[in-house]
Each structure stands twice: as C-alpha cells, then as structure tokens.
Coordinates of C-alpha atoms in Angstrom, one line a residue:
X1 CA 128.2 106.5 87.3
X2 CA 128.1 102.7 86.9
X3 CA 125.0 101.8 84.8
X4 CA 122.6 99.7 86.5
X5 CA 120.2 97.5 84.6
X6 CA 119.6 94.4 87.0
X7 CA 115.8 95.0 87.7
X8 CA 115.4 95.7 84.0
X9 CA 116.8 92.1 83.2
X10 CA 115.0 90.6 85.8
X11 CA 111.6 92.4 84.9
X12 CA 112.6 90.4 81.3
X13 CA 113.6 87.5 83.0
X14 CA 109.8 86.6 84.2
X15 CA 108.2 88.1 81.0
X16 CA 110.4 85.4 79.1
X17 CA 109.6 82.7 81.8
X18 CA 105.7 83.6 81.9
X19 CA 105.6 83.8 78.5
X20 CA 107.0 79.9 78.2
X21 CA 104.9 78.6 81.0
X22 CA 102.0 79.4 79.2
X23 CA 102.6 76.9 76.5
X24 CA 102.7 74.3 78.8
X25 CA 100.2 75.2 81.2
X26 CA 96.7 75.3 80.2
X27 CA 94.4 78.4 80.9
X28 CA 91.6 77.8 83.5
X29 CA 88.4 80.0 84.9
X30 CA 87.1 79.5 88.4
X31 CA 83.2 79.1 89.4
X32 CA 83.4 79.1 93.5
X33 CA 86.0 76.5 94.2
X34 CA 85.5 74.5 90.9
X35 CA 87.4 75.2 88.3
X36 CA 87.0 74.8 84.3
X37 CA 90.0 74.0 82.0
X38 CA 90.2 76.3 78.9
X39 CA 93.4 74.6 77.4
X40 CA 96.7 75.8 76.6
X41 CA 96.6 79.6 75.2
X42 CA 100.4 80.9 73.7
X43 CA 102.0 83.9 73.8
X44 CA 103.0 84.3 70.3
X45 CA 106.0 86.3 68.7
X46 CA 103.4 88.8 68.0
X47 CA 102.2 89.2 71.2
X48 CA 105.2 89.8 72.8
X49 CA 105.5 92.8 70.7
X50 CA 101.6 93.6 70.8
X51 CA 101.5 93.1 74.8
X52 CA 103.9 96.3 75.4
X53 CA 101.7 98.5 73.3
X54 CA 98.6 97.3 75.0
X55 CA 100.7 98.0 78.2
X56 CA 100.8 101.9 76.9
X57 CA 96.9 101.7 75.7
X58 CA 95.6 100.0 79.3
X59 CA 98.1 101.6 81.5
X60 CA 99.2 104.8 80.5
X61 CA 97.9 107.3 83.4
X62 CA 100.5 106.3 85.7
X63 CA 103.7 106.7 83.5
X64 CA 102.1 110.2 82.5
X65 CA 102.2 110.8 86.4
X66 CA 105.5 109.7 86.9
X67 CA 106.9 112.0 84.4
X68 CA 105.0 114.7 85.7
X69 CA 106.4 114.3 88.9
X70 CA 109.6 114.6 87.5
X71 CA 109.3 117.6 85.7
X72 CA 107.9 119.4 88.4
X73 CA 110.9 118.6 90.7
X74 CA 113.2 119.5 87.6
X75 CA 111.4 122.7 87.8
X76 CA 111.7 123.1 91.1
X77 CA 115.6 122.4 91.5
X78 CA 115.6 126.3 89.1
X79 CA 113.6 127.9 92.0
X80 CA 116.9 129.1 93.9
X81 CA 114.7 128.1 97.0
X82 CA 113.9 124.2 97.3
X83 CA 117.6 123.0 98.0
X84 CA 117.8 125.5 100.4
X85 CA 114.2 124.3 102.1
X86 CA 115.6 120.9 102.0
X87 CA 118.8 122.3 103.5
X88 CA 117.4 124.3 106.4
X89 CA 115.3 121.0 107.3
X90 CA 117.5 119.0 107.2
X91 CA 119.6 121.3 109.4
X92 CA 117.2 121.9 111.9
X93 CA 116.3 118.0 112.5
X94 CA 120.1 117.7 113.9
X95 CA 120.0 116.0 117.5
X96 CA 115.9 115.0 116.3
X97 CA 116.6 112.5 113.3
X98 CA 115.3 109.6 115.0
X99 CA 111.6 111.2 115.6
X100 CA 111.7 112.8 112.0
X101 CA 112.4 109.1 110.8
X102 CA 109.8 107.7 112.5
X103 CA 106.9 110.3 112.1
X104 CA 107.5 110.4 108.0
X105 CA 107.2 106.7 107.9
X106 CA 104.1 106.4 110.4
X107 CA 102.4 109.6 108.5
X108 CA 103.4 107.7 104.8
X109 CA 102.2 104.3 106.4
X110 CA 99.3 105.5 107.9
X111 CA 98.1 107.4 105.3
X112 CA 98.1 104.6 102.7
X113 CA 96.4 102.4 105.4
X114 CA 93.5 104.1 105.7
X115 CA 93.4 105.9 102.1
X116 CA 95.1 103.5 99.5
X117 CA 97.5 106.3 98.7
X118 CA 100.2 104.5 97.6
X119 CA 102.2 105.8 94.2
X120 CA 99.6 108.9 94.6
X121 CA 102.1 109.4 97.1
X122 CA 105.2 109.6 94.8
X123 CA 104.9 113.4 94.2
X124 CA 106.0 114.1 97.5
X125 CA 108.4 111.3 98.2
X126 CA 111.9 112.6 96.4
X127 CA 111.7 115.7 98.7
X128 CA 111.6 113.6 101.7
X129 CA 114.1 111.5 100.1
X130 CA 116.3 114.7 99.5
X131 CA 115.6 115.7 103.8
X132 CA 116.7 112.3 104.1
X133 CA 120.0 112.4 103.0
X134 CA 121.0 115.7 103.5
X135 CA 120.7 114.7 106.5
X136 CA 123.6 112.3 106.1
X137 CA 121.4 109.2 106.0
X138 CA 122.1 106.7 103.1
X139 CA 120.2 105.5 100.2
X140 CA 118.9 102.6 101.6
X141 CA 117.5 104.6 104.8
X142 CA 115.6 107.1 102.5
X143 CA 114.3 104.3 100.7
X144 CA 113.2 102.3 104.0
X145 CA 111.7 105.6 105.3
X146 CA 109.6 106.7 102.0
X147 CA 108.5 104.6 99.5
X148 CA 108.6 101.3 101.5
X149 CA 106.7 102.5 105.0
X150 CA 104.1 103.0 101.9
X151 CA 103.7 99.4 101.9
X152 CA 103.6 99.4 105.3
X153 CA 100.1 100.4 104.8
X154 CA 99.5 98.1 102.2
X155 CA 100.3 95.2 104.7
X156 CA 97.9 96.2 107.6
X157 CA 95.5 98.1 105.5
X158 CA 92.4 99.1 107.1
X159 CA 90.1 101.2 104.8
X160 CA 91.7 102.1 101.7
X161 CA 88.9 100.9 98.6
X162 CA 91.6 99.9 96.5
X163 CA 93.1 97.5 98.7
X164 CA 90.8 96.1 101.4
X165 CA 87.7 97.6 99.1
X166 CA 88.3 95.5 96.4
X167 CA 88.9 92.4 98.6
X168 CA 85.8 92.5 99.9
X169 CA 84.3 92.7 96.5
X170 CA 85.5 89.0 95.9
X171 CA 85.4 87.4 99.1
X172 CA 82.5 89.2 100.6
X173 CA 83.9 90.8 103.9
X174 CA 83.5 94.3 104.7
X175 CA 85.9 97.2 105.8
X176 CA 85.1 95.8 109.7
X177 CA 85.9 92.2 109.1
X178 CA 88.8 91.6 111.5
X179 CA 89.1 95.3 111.9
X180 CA 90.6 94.9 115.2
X181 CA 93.3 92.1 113.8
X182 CA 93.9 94.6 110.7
X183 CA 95.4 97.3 113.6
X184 CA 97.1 95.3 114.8
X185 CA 99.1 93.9 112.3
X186 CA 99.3 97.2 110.9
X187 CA 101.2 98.4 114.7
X188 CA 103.0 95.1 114.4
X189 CA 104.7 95.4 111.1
X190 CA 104.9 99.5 111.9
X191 CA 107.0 98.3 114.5
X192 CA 109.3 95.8 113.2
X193 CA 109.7 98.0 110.0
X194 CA 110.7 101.1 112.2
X195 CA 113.0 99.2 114.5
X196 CA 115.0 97.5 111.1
X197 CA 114.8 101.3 110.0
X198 CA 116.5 102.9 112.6
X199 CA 119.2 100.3 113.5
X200 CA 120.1 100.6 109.5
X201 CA 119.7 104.5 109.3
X202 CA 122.0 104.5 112.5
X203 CA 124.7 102.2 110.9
X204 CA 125.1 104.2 107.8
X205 CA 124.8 108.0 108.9
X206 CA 127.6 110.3 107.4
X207 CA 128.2 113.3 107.7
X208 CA 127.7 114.8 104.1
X209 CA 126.2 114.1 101.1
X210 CA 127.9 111.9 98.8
X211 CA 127.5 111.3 94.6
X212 CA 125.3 114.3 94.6
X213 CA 124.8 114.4 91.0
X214 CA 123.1 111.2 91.3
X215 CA 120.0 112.5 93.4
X216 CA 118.3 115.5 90.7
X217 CA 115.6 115.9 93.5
X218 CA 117.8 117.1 95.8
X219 CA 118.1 120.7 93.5
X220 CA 120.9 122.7 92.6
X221 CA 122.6 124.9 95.0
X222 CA 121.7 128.2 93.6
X223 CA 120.6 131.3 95.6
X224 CA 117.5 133.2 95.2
X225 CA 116.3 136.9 96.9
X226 CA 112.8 135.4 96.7
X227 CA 110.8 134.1 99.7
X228 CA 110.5 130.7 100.0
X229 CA 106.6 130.7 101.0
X230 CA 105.4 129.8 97.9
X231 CA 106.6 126.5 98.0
X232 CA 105.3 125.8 100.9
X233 CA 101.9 126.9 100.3
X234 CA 101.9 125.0 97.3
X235 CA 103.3 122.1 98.8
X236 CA 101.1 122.2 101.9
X237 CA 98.0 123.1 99.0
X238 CA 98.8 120.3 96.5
X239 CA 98.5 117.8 99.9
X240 CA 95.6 118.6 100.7
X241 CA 94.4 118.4 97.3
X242 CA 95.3 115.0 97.5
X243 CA 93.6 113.7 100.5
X244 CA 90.7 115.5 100.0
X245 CA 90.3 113.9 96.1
X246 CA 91.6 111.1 96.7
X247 CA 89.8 109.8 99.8
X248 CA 86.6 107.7 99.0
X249 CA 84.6 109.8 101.7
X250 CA 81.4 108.5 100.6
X251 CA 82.0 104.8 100.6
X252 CA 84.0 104.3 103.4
X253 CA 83.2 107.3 105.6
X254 CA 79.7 107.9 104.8
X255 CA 80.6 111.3 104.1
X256 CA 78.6 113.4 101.4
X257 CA 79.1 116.9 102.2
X258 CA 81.9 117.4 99.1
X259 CA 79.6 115.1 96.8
X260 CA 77.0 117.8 97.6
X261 CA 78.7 120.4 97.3
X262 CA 80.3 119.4 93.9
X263 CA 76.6 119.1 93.2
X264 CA 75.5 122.5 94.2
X265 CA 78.4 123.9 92.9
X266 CA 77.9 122.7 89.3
X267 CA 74.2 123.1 89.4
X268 CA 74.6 127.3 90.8
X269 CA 73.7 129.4 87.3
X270 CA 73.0 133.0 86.1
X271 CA 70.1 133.0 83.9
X272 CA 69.9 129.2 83.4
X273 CA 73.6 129.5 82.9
X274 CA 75.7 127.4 84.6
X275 CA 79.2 129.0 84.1
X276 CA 81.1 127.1 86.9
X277 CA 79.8 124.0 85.9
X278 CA 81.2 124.9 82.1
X279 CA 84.6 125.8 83.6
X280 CA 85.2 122.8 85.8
X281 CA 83.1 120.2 83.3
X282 CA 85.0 116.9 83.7
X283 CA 86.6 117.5 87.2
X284 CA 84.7 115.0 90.2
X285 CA 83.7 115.6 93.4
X286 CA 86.7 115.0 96.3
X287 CA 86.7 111.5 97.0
X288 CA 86.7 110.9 93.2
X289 CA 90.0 111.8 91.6
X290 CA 92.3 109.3 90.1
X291 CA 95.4 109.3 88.8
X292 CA 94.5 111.3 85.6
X293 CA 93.1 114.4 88.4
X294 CA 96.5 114.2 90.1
X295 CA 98.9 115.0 87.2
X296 CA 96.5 117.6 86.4
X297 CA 97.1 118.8 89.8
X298 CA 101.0 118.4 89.4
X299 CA 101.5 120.4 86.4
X300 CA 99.0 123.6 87.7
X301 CA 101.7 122.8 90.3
X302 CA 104.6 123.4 88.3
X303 CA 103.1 126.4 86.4
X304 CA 102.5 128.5 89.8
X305 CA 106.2 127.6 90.5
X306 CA 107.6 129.3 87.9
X307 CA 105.1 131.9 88.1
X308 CA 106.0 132.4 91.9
X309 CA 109.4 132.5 91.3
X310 CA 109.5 134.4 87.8
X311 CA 111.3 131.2 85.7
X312 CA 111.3 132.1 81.8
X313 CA 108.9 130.2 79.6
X314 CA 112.0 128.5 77.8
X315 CA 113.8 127.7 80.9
X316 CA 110.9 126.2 82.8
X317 CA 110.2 123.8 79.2
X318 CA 113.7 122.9 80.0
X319 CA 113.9 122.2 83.3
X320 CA 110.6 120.1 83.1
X321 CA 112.0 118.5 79.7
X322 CA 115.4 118.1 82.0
X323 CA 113.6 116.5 85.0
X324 CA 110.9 114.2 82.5
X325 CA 114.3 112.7 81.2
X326 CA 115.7 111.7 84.5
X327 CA 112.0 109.9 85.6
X328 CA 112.2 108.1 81.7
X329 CA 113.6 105.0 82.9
X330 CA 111.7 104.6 86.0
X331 CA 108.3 105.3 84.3
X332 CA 109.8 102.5 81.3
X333 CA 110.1 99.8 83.8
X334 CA 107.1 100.8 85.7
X335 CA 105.0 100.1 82.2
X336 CA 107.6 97.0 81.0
X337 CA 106.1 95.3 84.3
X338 CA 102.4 96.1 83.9
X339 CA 103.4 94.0 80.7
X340 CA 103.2 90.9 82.9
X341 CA 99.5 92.2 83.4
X342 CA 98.2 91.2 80.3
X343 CA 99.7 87.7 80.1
X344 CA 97.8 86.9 83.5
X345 CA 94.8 88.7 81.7
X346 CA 94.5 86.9 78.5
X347 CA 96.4 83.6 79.1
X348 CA 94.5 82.7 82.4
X349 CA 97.1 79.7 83.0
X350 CA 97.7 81.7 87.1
X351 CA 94.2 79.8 88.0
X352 CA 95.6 76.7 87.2
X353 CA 98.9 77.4 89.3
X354 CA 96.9 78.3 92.1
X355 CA 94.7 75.0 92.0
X356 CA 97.7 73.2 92.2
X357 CA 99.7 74.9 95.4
X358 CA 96.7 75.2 97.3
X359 CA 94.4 72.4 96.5
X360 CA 96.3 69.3 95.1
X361 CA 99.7 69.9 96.7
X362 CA 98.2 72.1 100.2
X363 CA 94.7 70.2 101.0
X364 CA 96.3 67.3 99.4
X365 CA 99.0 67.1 102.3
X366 CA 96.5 68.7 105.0
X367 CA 94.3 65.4 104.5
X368 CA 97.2 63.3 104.2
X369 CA 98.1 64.2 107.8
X370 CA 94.5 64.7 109.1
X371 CA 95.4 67.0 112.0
X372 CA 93.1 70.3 111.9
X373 CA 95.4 72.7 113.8
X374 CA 98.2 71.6 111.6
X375 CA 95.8 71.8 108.1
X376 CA 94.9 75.1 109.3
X377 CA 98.9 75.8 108.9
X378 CA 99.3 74.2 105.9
X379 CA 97.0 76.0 104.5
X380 CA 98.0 79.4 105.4
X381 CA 101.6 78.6 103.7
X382 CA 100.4 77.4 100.1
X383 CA 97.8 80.6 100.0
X384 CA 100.6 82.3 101.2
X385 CA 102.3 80.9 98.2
X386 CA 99.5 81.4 95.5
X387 CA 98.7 84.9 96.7
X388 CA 103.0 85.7 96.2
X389 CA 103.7 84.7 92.9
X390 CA 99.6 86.5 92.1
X391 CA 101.0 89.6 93.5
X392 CA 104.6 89.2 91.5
X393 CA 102.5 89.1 88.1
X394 CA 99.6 91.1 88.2
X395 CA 101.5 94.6 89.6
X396 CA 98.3 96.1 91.6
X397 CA 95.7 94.6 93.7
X398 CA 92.6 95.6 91.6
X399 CA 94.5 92.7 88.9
X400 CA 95.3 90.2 92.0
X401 CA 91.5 90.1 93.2
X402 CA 90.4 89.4 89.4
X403 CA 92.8 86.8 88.4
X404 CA 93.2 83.5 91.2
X405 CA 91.4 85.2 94.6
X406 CA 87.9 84.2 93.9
X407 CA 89.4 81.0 93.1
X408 CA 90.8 80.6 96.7
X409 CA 88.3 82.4 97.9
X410 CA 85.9 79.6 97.2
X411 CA 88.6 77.3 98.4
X412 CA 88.9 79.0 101.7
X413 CA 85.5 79.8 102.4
X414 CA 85.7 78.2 105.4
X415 CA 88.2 80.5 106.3
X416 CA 87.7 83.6 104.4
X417 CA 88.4 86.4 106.7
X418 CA 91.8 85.1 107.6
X419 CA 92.2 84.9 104.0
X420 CA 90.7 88.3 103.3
X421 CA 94.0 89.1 105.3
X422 CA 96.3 86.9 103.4
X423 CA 95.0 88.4 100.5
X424 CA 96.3 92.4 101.4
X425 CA 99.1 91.6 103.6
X426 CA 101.0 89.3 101.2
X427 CA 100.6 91.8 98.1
X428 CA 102.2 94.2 100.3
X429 CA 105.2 92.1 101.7
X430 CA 105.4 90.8 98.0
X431 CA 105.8 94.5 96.8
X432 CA 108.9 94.5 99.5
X433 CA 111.1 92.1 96.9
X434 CA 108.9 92.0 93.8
X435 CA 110.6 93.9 90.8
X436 CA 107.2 94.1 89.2
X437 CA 106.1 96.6 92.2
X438 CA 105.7 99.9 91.3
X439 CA 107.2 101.8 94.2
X440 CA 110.3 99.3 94.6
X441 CA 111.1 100.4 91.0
X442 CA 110.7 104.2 91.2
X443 CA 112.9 104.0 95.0
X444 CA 115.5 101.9 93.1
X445 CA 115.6 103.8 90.3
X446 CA 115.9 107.4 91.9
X447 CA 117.7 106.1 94.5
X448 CA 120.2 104.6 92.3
X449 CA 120.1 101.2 94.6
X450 CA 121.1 98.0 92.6
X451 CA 118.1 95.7 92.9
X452 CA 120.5 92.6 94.4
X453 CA 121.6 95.2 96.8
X454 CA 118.4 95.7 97.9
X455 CA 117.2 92.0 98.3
X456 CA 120.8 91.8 100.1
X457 CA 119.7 94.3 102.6
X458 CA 115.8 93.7 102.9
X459 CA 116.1 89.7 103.5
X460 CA 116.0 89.6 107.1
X461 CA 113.4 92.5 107.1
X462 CA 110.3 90.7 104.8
X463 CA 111.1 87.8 106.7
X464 CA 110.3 89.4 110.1
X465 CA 107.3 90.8 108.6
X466 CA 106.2 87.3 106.9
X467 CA 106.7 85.8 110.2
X468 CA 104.1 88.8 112.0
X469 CA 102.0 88.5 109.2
X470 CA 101.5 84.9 109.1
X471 CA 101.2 84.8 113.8
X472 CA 98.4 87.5 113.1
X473 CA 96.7 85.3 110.4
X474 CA 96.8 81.9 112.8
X475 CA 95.3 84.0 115.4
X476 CA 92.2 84.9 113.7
X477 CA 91.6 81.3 112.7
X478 CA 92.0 80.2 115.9
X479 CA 90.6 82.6 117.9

C-alpha cells in the first residue's frame, strides 16, 4: 500500500509558515472594535519543541478517544459477528442505497446540528463507513456520507452549545437569533451536499470490495455460532448513552429531569450512607459528559464485547493493541494540528491579521466606493476571509470565538447576527478543505484518501456551499 503522508506535510507546512509570520507580525488584543498592539512575540527553537508537548498536556482527551475507538473496533473485527452485521446490511440495502445514503447523512447532520456532536460521533462512523462500501460505494462516497454530512451540521447549526453556544457568548445573540435563517441554511446546504453525494456515490459504485486490507473496520471474515444481538444492544445502548450525556438538556432545552435525578440518585443513602453516590462519584448528570465520559463509555464497550462473545483476556489485549495501532497516525495528526492552537494562543499576531482583512483592506474599500448595498458585500467577503484562515488555525470553535471574533464582533456590530452566522457556517465549510480539521483527518486517514485527492474531488462541492452560505448571509442583512 502506497504510503501517504501529504496532509502530514501540509499540517507542517502551516506550522513552519505560522511559526515565521509571527516574527514579523506583531501580537495584538482587541477591546470592542479597538485594538491594542502588543509587539512582535517569536516562536523560538524551543517552542517549537515545547508547543507539541503542551499539545499532549492541553489536548489530550481526544487522541485518548480516538485510540479507544480504535481498539474497540479491533476488538470487534475478533467477534465472528460484526463483518457479518456489516454484510447482511449491506446486503439487504440492495435496490434501497439511495435512501440509506441519504437518511445516514441527514440523521449524522442533524444530529450535530442540534447537539454539537461532531467527533463524539467518530465511534460510530467506521461501521457506517464499512455498510458503505460493502455496499460497493467508494472511499470518497463513505467519506461524503459520514464524517463530512457531520459538518453539515456544523454549517447550519442550530442549537448545539459548542458551536452556536459559544458564539453567542461573544457576540451576544441567543440560540433564536436568526433561528428561522439557521434552518434554512441548514436544508440548503443538506441539499446541495446530498445531491453532490449521490451523483458521486452513483458514478463510482462497484460491485465488490476492493483493497480490503486497507479498511480494519470493516472486520475479518470469520464465522461465529454466537448470536449477533449483543452487538446490537450494545451498539443501539452505547447511542443512546451518547445523546443522552452529551446533550446540554438544561441549557438549551430547559430540561432538568436527568439533573434531578442525578441529584436524587447521588443523594439516596442507607443509614446516612450514600453507596450509589460512592460508586458513581465523578460521573455527571446527562447533559454533562465530555469527551473524557465517552471513552469511558467505549472501553465498558469493548469489555462487554468480549465478554458477550467469550474473547480470551490475551486475545482481546491484542486485538485492542492491534486496532489502537491502526488509529496511531490519525490520532498523531489530529494532536500535530491542535499544535497550531497554541501559536494562535500565545503569539496573538491572528488579531492583527484580522484588523487588516476586514478593517483596513474591507471597510477601507467599502468607503472608498460609498455604496451601502455593495459595503454590505464587501464586508461579508473579508469576514468571510478573517473567519477562514481563524478556523484553519485554531482546530475547534471554542479557540475561534476566543482568538479574532470579538474583534469582528465589535467591528460588525452593526451587523452582528449575520455575522453570528458567518462565524458557524464558515468554521464548518472551512473544516471541508482545512487539514487542521479533525474529522477531515480521521476520514482521510481511515479512509486511506490522499488529501490532494480530496481537494480534487471536493472543489466544486465547498464552493456550492460557500455560494448558499454567503445568499443566506445577504439575506438576513437585507431583510
């Protein structure tokens, strides 16, 4: 199998060029729409070796994650059972590809539209992958389908805290601020996505599948006496687990029930004992998990697998060792580009970028021309712009809001819910084509898709969904 190390040199590439620019760009802080110069900070020699092990300090709980998903499907693949769940699927789909296509993507989309899923969503994502192209489907249809209909959601997201929550934080919207508009561009880019989707998946259907040993979470093909059920249930279980832990009921659905029954729970005792408080200590309420809950969740996972299907102590270490090792290179490129992170974080020179697109370069050539319809364009291309090249350093939105946003926002104030939109629906489209986004790495990387492939194939795609993005934008200025 040809090695393929192009997103790994291009994740270098901007960590070189970020690294330079910040000798030559001086650091800057933003108070409303005013900013404050703090001069020019370095990366040093030193930090570009210290930066990486901050990377595994800050950012560890998702590579933990990532390798747990692994090792559970590497267990899974000794079950006897999952390739021939995948198998019987993907049979039974035959003649109804089309609707299984579309419903995974809208139920993926959807989900991380109104929840904030996204790589939470990873540990279910090779299986479908696997359907996918047992089904005859190529690569680049299982990626479309899965991990990019994820970002789907990311573009029109509606309720999801870490997205649209953390917005509003900055700008000072709410989760009903262009709620309406939000849908829409949500059915919008559902739609153009879906329709570039199919007319791919329909190019490139074969009939089998091809370089099998590249895919490990497809399985082996080994046969087992035992019922498949219990991957089912523990499937089916481990979902629901996830939206119900994962889903900020309280904050955004002004729902308390699970908070107080947590509460109740914990507080129940036998003689001023309170045992299940003692055995749960340190697990939250639903609505609270993170990350950290989630690969909990995974391994108890794992453990009933090979349980359920009697796997030996030694072979289930080595499956999971087996399946950790094939998820080691994703999960390295996923932490090399949270490396970019910290040189946004403690060399502040993105501010200064930001106050040059948008205010000297985009409101300088707005007043230069004087016209209000067309400033109100010009506008929405240079945030466009700033919010881009935000997105391509600082990985995940919680990083984008902190680092130039309230900078714009004060800029834009005038216009701030049409840039509260900007703001989620670029750092989606951006984690299309960025190589610093976390689910375009792990879908190249278990898919085995050279990145240039994928910007080959993807092109006319995030340029469809720029265009919808940036109608739905111009609308609710001018409406």
């Amino acid at each position: 199998m040809k090695k393929n190390n192009t997103l790994f040199k291009t994740i270098a590439f901007f960590f070189l060029i970020f690294s330079i620019l910040s000798w030559i760009i001086p650091g800057a802080k933003a108070s409303g729409a005013e900013i404050t110069s703090l001069g020019v900070s370095r990366v040093s020699l030193y930090n570009i070796i210290e930066y990486p092990y901050l990377t595994l300090k800050y950012f560890i709980e998702p590579i933990l994650y990532i390798l747990a998903v692994g090792g559970m499907y590497g267990v899974l693949s000794k079950t006897g059972k999952y390739r021939n769940i995948l198998e019987k699927i993907a049979k039974s789909l035959k003649g109804k590809e089309n609707i299984f296509l579309i419903v995974v993507s809208f139920i993926l989309a959807a989900l991380n539209s109104a929840f904030g899923f996204n790589v939470i969503l990873f540990a279910f994502i090779p299986a479908l992958c696997g359907i996918i192209l047992l089904m005859g489907y190529d690569k680049i249809t299982a990626l479309l389908v899965t991990f990019m209909s994820v970002l789907i959601g990311t573009i029109g997201n509606t309720y999801a805290f870490n997205t649209v929550g953390y917005i509003n934080q900055i700008v000072g919207t709410t989760l009903n601020t262009e709620l309406v508009a939000k849908i829409g561009l949500f059915v919008l880019s559902f739609v153009i996505f879906i329709a570039f989707t199919l007319k791919h998946a329909k190019k490139n259907k074969k009939a089998n599948l091809e370089n099998e040993e590249e895919y490990f979470f497809v399985g082996e093909k080994k046969q087992s006496k035992k019922s498949s059920w219990p991957i089912y249930i523990i499937g089916f279980v481990l979902l629901a687990l996830f939206v119900l832990g994962f889903a900020d009921w309280k904050n955004i659905f002004n729902v308390t029930f699970f908070e107080d029954l947590h509460t109740k729970v914990t507080e129940w005792a036998i003689k001023d004992h309170t045992i299940i408080a003692s055995l749960i200590d340190g697990l939250g309420s639903f609505g609270k998990w993170s990350i950290p809950e989630f690969t909990i969740m995974i391994i108890i996972a794992t453990l009933l697998i090979k349980l359920a299907y009697n796997i030996s102590l030694d072979d289930t270490i080595d499956a999971f060792g087996e399946g950790v090792k094939k998820m080691l290179k994703p999960a390295f490129l996923v932490a090399f580009a949270y490396v970019l992170v910290l040189i946004t974080g403690y060399k502040p020179y993105i501010v200064t970028i930001a106050d040059f697109i948008c205010n000297t370069v985009g409101n300088g050539l707005a007043n230069l021309i004087n016209v209000s319809f067309i400033g109100s364009i010009i506008n929405v291309i240079f945030s466009t712009i700033s919010v881009a090249l935000t997105s391509l350093m600082d990985v995940e939105m919680l990083y984008v809001v902190q680092s130039s946003v309230p900078y714009m926002a004060g800029l834009y104030a005038e216009s701030i819910n049409s840039f509260a939109i900007i703001v989620q629906a670029i750092y989606g489209l951006t984690m299309f084509v960025a190589p610093t986004s976390t689910m375009l790495i792990l879908g190249l990387e278990i898919l085995n898709i050279p990145y240039k492939e994928w910007l080959k194939k993807s092109y006319k795609l995030v340029l469809e969904l720029l265009a919808i993005i940036i109608v739905v934008v111009l609308v609710v200025i001018f409406l």
